[in-house]
CSV table of C-alpha atoms in Angstrom, one decimal:
chain,number,residue,atom,x,y,z
A,1,MET,CA,11.5,9.2,-6.4
A,2,CYS,CA,7.9,9.8,-5.7
A,3,VAL,CA,7.2,10.5,-2.1
A,4,THR,CA,3.5,10.6,-2.5
A,5,CYS,CA,2.7,7.2,-4.0
A,6,GLY,CA,-0.5,5.5,-2.9
A,7,ARG,CA,-3.8,6.6,-4.5
A,8,ALA,CA,-5.0,4.8,-7.6
A,9,THR,CA,-5.7,7.0,-10.6
A,10,ARG,CA,-5.7,6.5,-14.4
A,11,THR,CA,-3.0,7.9,-16.6
A,12,GLY,CA,-3.3,8.9,-20.2
A,13,GLY,CA,-1.7,5.6,-21.3
A,14,GLY,CA,-4.3,3.6,-19.4
A,15,ARG,CA,-1.9,2.5,-16.7
A,16,VAL,CA,-2.8,2.7,-13.1
A,17,ALA,CA,-0.9,5.2,-11.0
A,18,VAL,CA,-1.2,5.7,-7.2
A,19,ARG,CA,-1.1,8.9,-5.3
A,20,ALA,CA,-1.5,9.9,-1.7
A,21,GLU,CA,-3.4,12.9,-0.7
A,22,VAL,CA,-0.7,14.4,1.5
A,23,THR,CA,2.6,15.9,0.5
A,24,PRO,CA,4.9,15.1,3.4
A,25,ASP,CA,7.7,17.2,4.8
A,26,ASP,CA,11.0,15.7,3.5
A,27,ARG,CA,14.3,16.1,5.4
A,28,LEU,CA,17.6,14.5,6.1
A,29,VAL,CA,18.7,13.7,9.7
A,30,SER,CA,22.3,12.5,10.4
A,31,VAL,CA,23.2,10.3,13.4
A,32,ARG,CA,26.2,8.3,14.5
A,33,ALA,CA,28.5,11.3,14.2
A,34,GLY,CA,27.4,11.8,10.6
A,35,ALA,CA,28.1,8.2,9.5
A,36,VAL,CA,24.4,7.5,8.9
A,37,THR,CA,21.9,9.9,7.3
A,38,PHE,CA,18.2,9.1,7.3
A,39,ARG,CA,15.7,10.6,4.9
A,40,VAL,CA,12.6,11.2,6.9
A,41,LEU,CA,9.1,12.0,5.6
A,42,SER,CA,6.6,13.4,8.0
A,43,ALA,CA,3.1,14.8,8.1
A,44,GLY,CA,0.1,15.3,10.4
A,45,ARG,CA,-0.4,16.6,13.9
A,46,GLY,CA,-0.9,15.0,17.2
A,47,THR,CA,0.9,12.2,19.1
A,48,PRO,CA,4.1,11.0,17.3
A,49,LEU,CA,3.9,7.7,15.4
A,50,VAL,CA,7.0,6.4,13.7
A,51,TYR,CA,6.4,4.0,10.7
A,52,PHE,CA,9.2,1.7,9.4
A,53,HIS,CA,8.7,0.6,5.8
A,54,SER,CA,9.0,-3.0,4.4
A,55,ILE,CA,11.3,-4.6,1.9
A,56,HIS,CA,9.1,-3.9,-1.1
A,57,GLU,CA,7.8,-0.5,-0.2
A,58,ARG,CA,9.9,2.1,-1.9
A,59,GLY,CA,9.9,4.2,1.3
A,60,GLY,CA,7.4,6.7,-0.1
A,61,TRP,CA,4.3,8.2,1.4
A,62,SER,CA,1.1,6.1,1.0
A,63,PRO,CA,-2.7,6.3,1.6
A,64,PHE,CA,-2.1,4.2,4.8
A,65,LEU,CA,0.1,6.9,6.2
A,66,ASP,CA,-2.3,9.5,5.0
A,67,ARG,CA,-5.0,8.0,7.2
A,68,LEU,CA,-2.7,7.7,10.2
A,69,ALA,CA,-1.6,11.4,9.7
A,70,ARG,CA,-5.2,12.5,10.4
A,71,ARG,CA,-4.7,11.4,14.0
A,72,TYR,CA,-0.9,11.4,14.5
A,73,THR,CA,2.2,13.2,13.6
A,74,VAL,CA,3.6,10.4,11.4
A,75,TYR,CA,7.3,10.1,10.8
A,76,ALA,CA,8.4,7.6,8.1
A,77,PRO,CA,12.2,7.2,7.8
A,78,LEU,CA,13.7,5.4,4.9
A,79,HIS,CA,16.1,2.6,5.8
A,80,PRO,CA,19.9,3.2,5.2
A,81,GLY,CA,20.7,2.5,1.6
A,82,VAL,CA,17.1,3.2,0.5
A,83,GLY,CA,15.9,6.3,-1.4
A,84,GLY,CA,18.3,9.0,-0.1
A,85,SER,CA,19.1,7.4,3.3
A,86,THR,CA,22.8,6.6,3.5
A,87,GLY,CA,25.4,4.9,5.6
A,88,VAL,CA,24.3,1.2,5.4
A,89,GLU,CA,28.0,0.3,5.0
A,90,ALA,CA,28.6,1.8,8.5
A,91,LEU,CA,26.1,-0.7,10.1
A,92,GLU,CA,27.3,-4.2,10.9
A,93,ASP,CA,24.1,-5.9,12.0
A,94,VAL,CA,20.5,-5.5,13.2
A,95,LEU,CA,21.7,-4.2,16.6
A,96,ASP,CA,23.7,-1.5,14.9
A,97,LEU,CA,20.7,-0.5,12.9
A,98,THR,CA,18.5,-0.5,16.0
A,99,LEU,CA,20.9,1.8,17.8
A,100,ALA,CA,21.0,4.1,14.8
A,101,TYR,CA,17.2,4.3,14.8
A,102,ASP,CA,17.3,5.1,18.5
A,103,GLU,CA,19.5,8.0,17.8
A,104,LEU,CA,17.2,9.1,15.0
A,105,LEU,CA,14.2,9.1,17.4
A,106,THR,CA,16.2,11.2,19.8
A,107,ALA,CA,17.0,13.6,17.1
A,108,LEU,CA,13.4,13.8,16.0
A,109,ASP,CA,12.4,14.5,19.6
A,110,VAL,CA,9.4,12.2,19.5
A,111,GLY,CA,9.7,11.2,23.2
A,112,ARG,CA,7.8,8.1,24.1
A,113,ALA,CA,6.3,7.3,20.8
A,114,ARG,CA,4.0,4.8,19.1
A,115,LEU,CA,5.8,2.6,16.6
A,116,SER,CA,4.5,0.7,13.6
A,117,GLY,CA,6.1,-1.2,10.8
A,118,HIS,CA,5.5,-3.7,8.0
A,119,PHE,CA,7.5,-6.9,7.5
A,120,PHE,CA,11.2,-5.8,7.8
A,121,GLY,CA,9.9,-2.5,9.2
A,122,GLY,CA,7.9,-4.4,11.8
A,123,MET,CA,11.0,-6.3,12.8
A,124,ILE,CA,12.8,-3.0,13.4
A,125,ALA,CA,9.9,-1.6,15.4
A,126,ALA,CA,9.9,-4.7,17.5
A,127,GLU,CA,13.7,-4.5,18.0
A,128,LEU,CA,13.4,-0.9,19.3
A,129,ALA,CA,10.6,-1.9,21.6
A,130,ALA,CA,12.6,-4.8,23.0
A,131,VAL,CA,16.0,-3.0,23.4
A,132,PHE,CA,14.5,0.3,24.5
A,133,PRO,CA,11.1,-0.6,26.1
A,134,ALA,CA,10.8,2.7,28.0
A,135,ARG,CA,10.8,4.6,24.6
A,136,VAL,CA,7.8,2.9,23.2
A,137,ALA,CA,4.2,3.8,24.2
A,138,GLY,CA,2.5,1.4,21.7
A,139,LEU,CA,3.4,-1.1,19.0
A,140,ALA,CA,1.5,-2.0,15.8
A,141,LEU,CA,3.2,-4.6,13.7
A,142,VAL,CA,2.0,-5.6,10.3
A,143,SER,CA,3.1,-9.1,9.2
A,144,PRO,CA,6.4,-8.6,11.0
A,145,LEU,CA,9.6,-10.4,10.0
A,146,GLY,CA,12.1,-11.6,12.5
A,147,LEU,CA,11.0,-15.1,13.6
A,148,TRP,CA,11.6,-18.4,11.8
A,149,ARG,CA,10.0,-21.8,11.7
A,150,ASP,CA,11.5,-24.6,9.6
A,151,ASP,CA,8.1,-26.0,9.1
A,152,ALA,CA,6.6,-22.7,7.8
A,153,PRO,CA,9.4,-20.7,6.2
A,154,SER,CA,8.7,-17.1,5.0
A,155,GLN,CA,9.1,-16.6,1.3
A,156,ASP,CA,12.5,-15.3,0.2
A,157,VAL,CA,10.9,-12.3,-1.4
A,158,LEU,CA,14.3,-10.7,-2.0
A,159,ILE,CA,15.0,-13.0,-4.9
A,160,LEU,CA,11.6,-13.7,-6.5
A,161,PRO,CA,11.3,-12.5,-10.1
A,162,PRO,CA,8.5,-9.9,-10.7
A,163,ASP,CA,6.2,-12.3,-12.4
A,164,GLU,CA,6.3,-14.5,-9.2
A,165,LEU,CA,6.5,-11.7,-6.7
A,166,GLY,CA,3.1,-10.0,-7.3
A,167,PRO,CA,0.9,-13.0,-6.4
A,168,VAL,CA,3.0,-13.6,-3.3
A,169,LEU,CA,2.5,-10.0,-2.1
A,170,PHE,CA,-1.1,-9.4,-3.1
A,171,ALA,CA,-4.3,-11.4,-2.6
A,172,ASP,CA,-5.8,-10.0,-5.7
A,173,MET,CA,-3.5,-9.1,-8.6
A,174,THR,CA,-6.3,-7.5,-10.5
A,175,SER,CA,-6.8,-4.8,-7.9
A,176,ASP,CA,-5.7,-1.2,-8.6
A,177,ALA,CA,-3.3,-1.4,-5.6
A,178,ALA,CA,-1.5,-4.5,-7.0
A,179,ARG,CA,-1.4,-3.2,-10.5
A,180,ALA,CA,0.0,0.1,-9.4
A,181,PHE,CA,2.5,-1.3,-7.0
A,182,MET,CA,3.9,-3.8,-9.6
A,183,ALA,CA,3.8,-1.6,-12.6
A,184,LEU,CA,7.0,-0.4,-14.3
A,185,PRO,CA,7.4,2.9,-16.0
A,186,ASP,CA,6.9,3.1,-19.8
A,187,ASP,CA,9.9,5.3,-20.3
A,188,ASP,CA,13.1,3.2,-20.8
A,189,ASP,CA,15.3,5.4,-18.7
A,190,ALA,CA,12.7,5.6,-15.9
A,191,ASN,CA,12.4,1.8,-16.1
A,192,VAL,CA,16.1,1.3,-15.7
A,193,ALA,CA,16.1,3.7,-12.7
A,194,ALA,CA,13.3,1.9,-11.1
A,195,GLN,CA,15.0,-1.5,-11.5
A,196,THR,CA,18.3,0.0,-10.2
A,197,GLU,CA,16.5,1.4,-7.1
A,198,SER,CA,14.8,-1.9,-6.5
A,199,ILE,CA,18.1,-3.8,-6.6
A,200,ALA,CA,19.8,-1.3,-4.3
A,201,ARG,CA,16.9,-1.3,-1.8
A,202,ARG,CA,16.8,-5.1,-1.6
A,203,ALA,CA,20.5,-5.4,-1.2
A,204,ALA,CA,20.6,-2.8,1.6
A,205,ILE,CA,17.9,-4.6,3.6
A,206,ALA,CA,19.3,-8.1,2.8
A,207,LYS,CA,22.3,-7.2,4.9
A,208,PHE,CA,20.1,-7.4,8.0
A,209,VAL,CA,17.9,-10.4,7.1
A,210,TRP,CA,19.8,-12.8,4.8
A,211,PRO,CA,19.9,-15.8,4.7
A,212,ILE,CA,17.1,-16.1,7.3
A,213,PRO,CA,15.6,-13.3,9.3
A,214,ASP,CA,16.1,-14.9,12.7
A,215,LYS,CA,18.7,-12.6,14.2
A,216,GLY,CA,17.9,-13.3,17.8
A,217,LEU,CA,14.8,-11.2,18.2
A,218,ARG,CA,12.9,-14.2,19.6
A,219,LYS,CA,15.2,-14.0,22.7
A,220,ARG,CA,14.4,-10.3,23.2
A,221,LEU,CA,10.7,-10.1,22.7
A,222,HIS,CA,10.0,-10.8,26.3
A,223,ARG,CA,11.4,-7.4,27.0
A,224,VAL,CA,8.6,-5.6,25.1
A,225,THR,CA,6.3,-3.9,27.6
A,226,ALA,CA,4.3,-1.7,25.2
A,227,PRO,CA,0.7,-2.7,24.3
A,228,THR,CA,1.2,-4.6,21.0
A,229,LEU,CA,-1.0,-5.3,18.0
A,230,ILE,CA,-0.1,-8.0,15.6
A,231,LEU,CA,-1.9,-7.2,12.3
A,232,TRP,CA,-2.0,-9.8,9.5
A,233,GLY,CA,-3.7,-10.4,6.1
A,234,ASP,CA,-5.6,-13.6,6.2
A,235,ALA,CA,-4.2,-14.5,2.7
A,236,ASP,CA,-0.6,-13.6,3.3
A,237,ARG,CA,1.5,-15.8,1.0
A,238,ALA,CA,4.9,-14.1,1.9
A,239,ASN,CA,4.8,-14.4,5.6
A,240,PRO,CA,2.6,-17.3,6.8
A,241,VAL,CA,-0.2,-16.2,9.1
A,242,ILE,CA,0.9,-18.9,11.6
A,243,TYR,CA,3.6,-16.5,12.7
A,244,ALA,CA,1.0,-14.2,14.2
A,245,GLU,CA,0.6,-16.9,16.9
A,246,GLU,CA,4.4,-17.0,17.4
A,247,TRP,CA,4.5,-13.2,18.0
A,248,GLN,CA,1.5,-13.3,20.3
A,249,ARG,CA,3.1,-16.0,22.3
A,250,ARG,CA,6.4,-14.2,22.8
A,251,ILE,CA,5.0,-10.7,23.6
A,252,LYS,CA,3.0,-10.6,26.8
A,253,GLY,CA,-0.5,-9.4,26.3
A,254,ALA,CA,-0.2,-8.9,22.5
A,255,ALA,CA,-3.4,-8.8,20.5
A,256,VAL,CA,-3.8,-10.4,17.0
A,257,LYS,CA,-6.1,-9.1,14.4
A,258,LEU,CA,-6.6,-10.7,11.0
A,259,LEU,CA,-8.0,-8.6,8.1
A,260,PRO,CA,-9.0,-9.8,4.6
A,261,GLY,CA,-6.0,-9.3,2.3
A,262,GLY,CA,-2.6,-10.4,1.4
A,263,HIS,CA,0.9,-9.5,2.5
A,264,MET,CA,0.6,-5.9,1.3
A,265,LEU,CA,-2.4,-5.4,3.5
A,266,ILE,CA,-1.7,-1.8,4.2
A,267,HIS,CA,-1.8,-1.1,0.4
A,268,GLU,CA,-4.7,-3.3,-0.5
A,269,THR,CA,-7.0,-2.0,2.3
A,270,PRO,CA,-5.3,1.1,3.7
A,271,ASP,CA,-8.4,2.4,5.4
A,272,ALA,CA,-9.2,-0.8,7.3
A,273,ALA,CA,-5.6,-1.3,8.3
A,274,ALA,CA,-5.2,2.3,9.5
A,275,ARG,CA,-8.5,2.0,11.5
A,276,ALA,CA,-7.2,-1.1,13.2
A,277,VAL,CA,-3.9,0.5,14.1
A,278,GLU,CA,-5.6,3.7,15.4
A,279,ALA,CA,-8.3,1.8,17.4
A,280,PHE,CA,-5.6,-0.2,19.1
A,281,LEU,CA,-3.1,2.5,19.8
A,282,GLU,CA,-5.8,4.8,21.3
């Protein structure tokens, strides 16, 4: 698995590849008496910031995290069942996962940290801020999952086929970011491995969000006391931008910022997204 995926470059075959500038530290941290092990990527220096990845991010490092690592010590754990993190079978529900992440933050000794997350990762960051408000110094949520409106349902991105998924995730499918993110390896074995990883990742996360992602977070968001930024792409087709208002209404004092882009905003415009997060969390 590539832990430094993010920067667009051309390969010999004409395909677009993406590489980040930073090679992060890569380690395993066990919690829950060894029942759950997190793979944690980290880089940078400064105030701790913990980033929780989304459903369709492979859990690798990215240019967005590169930018944040210029100002923060960034920790990017992979969710259980994803890319070397294990123990998803030991977790029953979102609360279990939240408690496991609380133990991870204790093990990482990040103290009162800033948290950020995209989509499912934003949901987990918000759960931590609601259940353990004293632990969180600031919160930056990018198109977070976790609320539900029957009149504006989020797309079920767990089951969309690749040819339909790309246009839902990206505002511009011709961009290097979109082409790199959606590209499959030319090598047959690598292609099979990538497909297997994708299925396993989605299955692991589906345990906590299927069939709909409303797992009671709406009843807990009033407990969030950290300054909160709700960041959204104005052309998000996966998670309707109307949800930004729902989050703002439920978290006292939350700020909303819309940026040009789609659901994968942090991959389409990593500099602008990172600047927005940093400016708010400062």
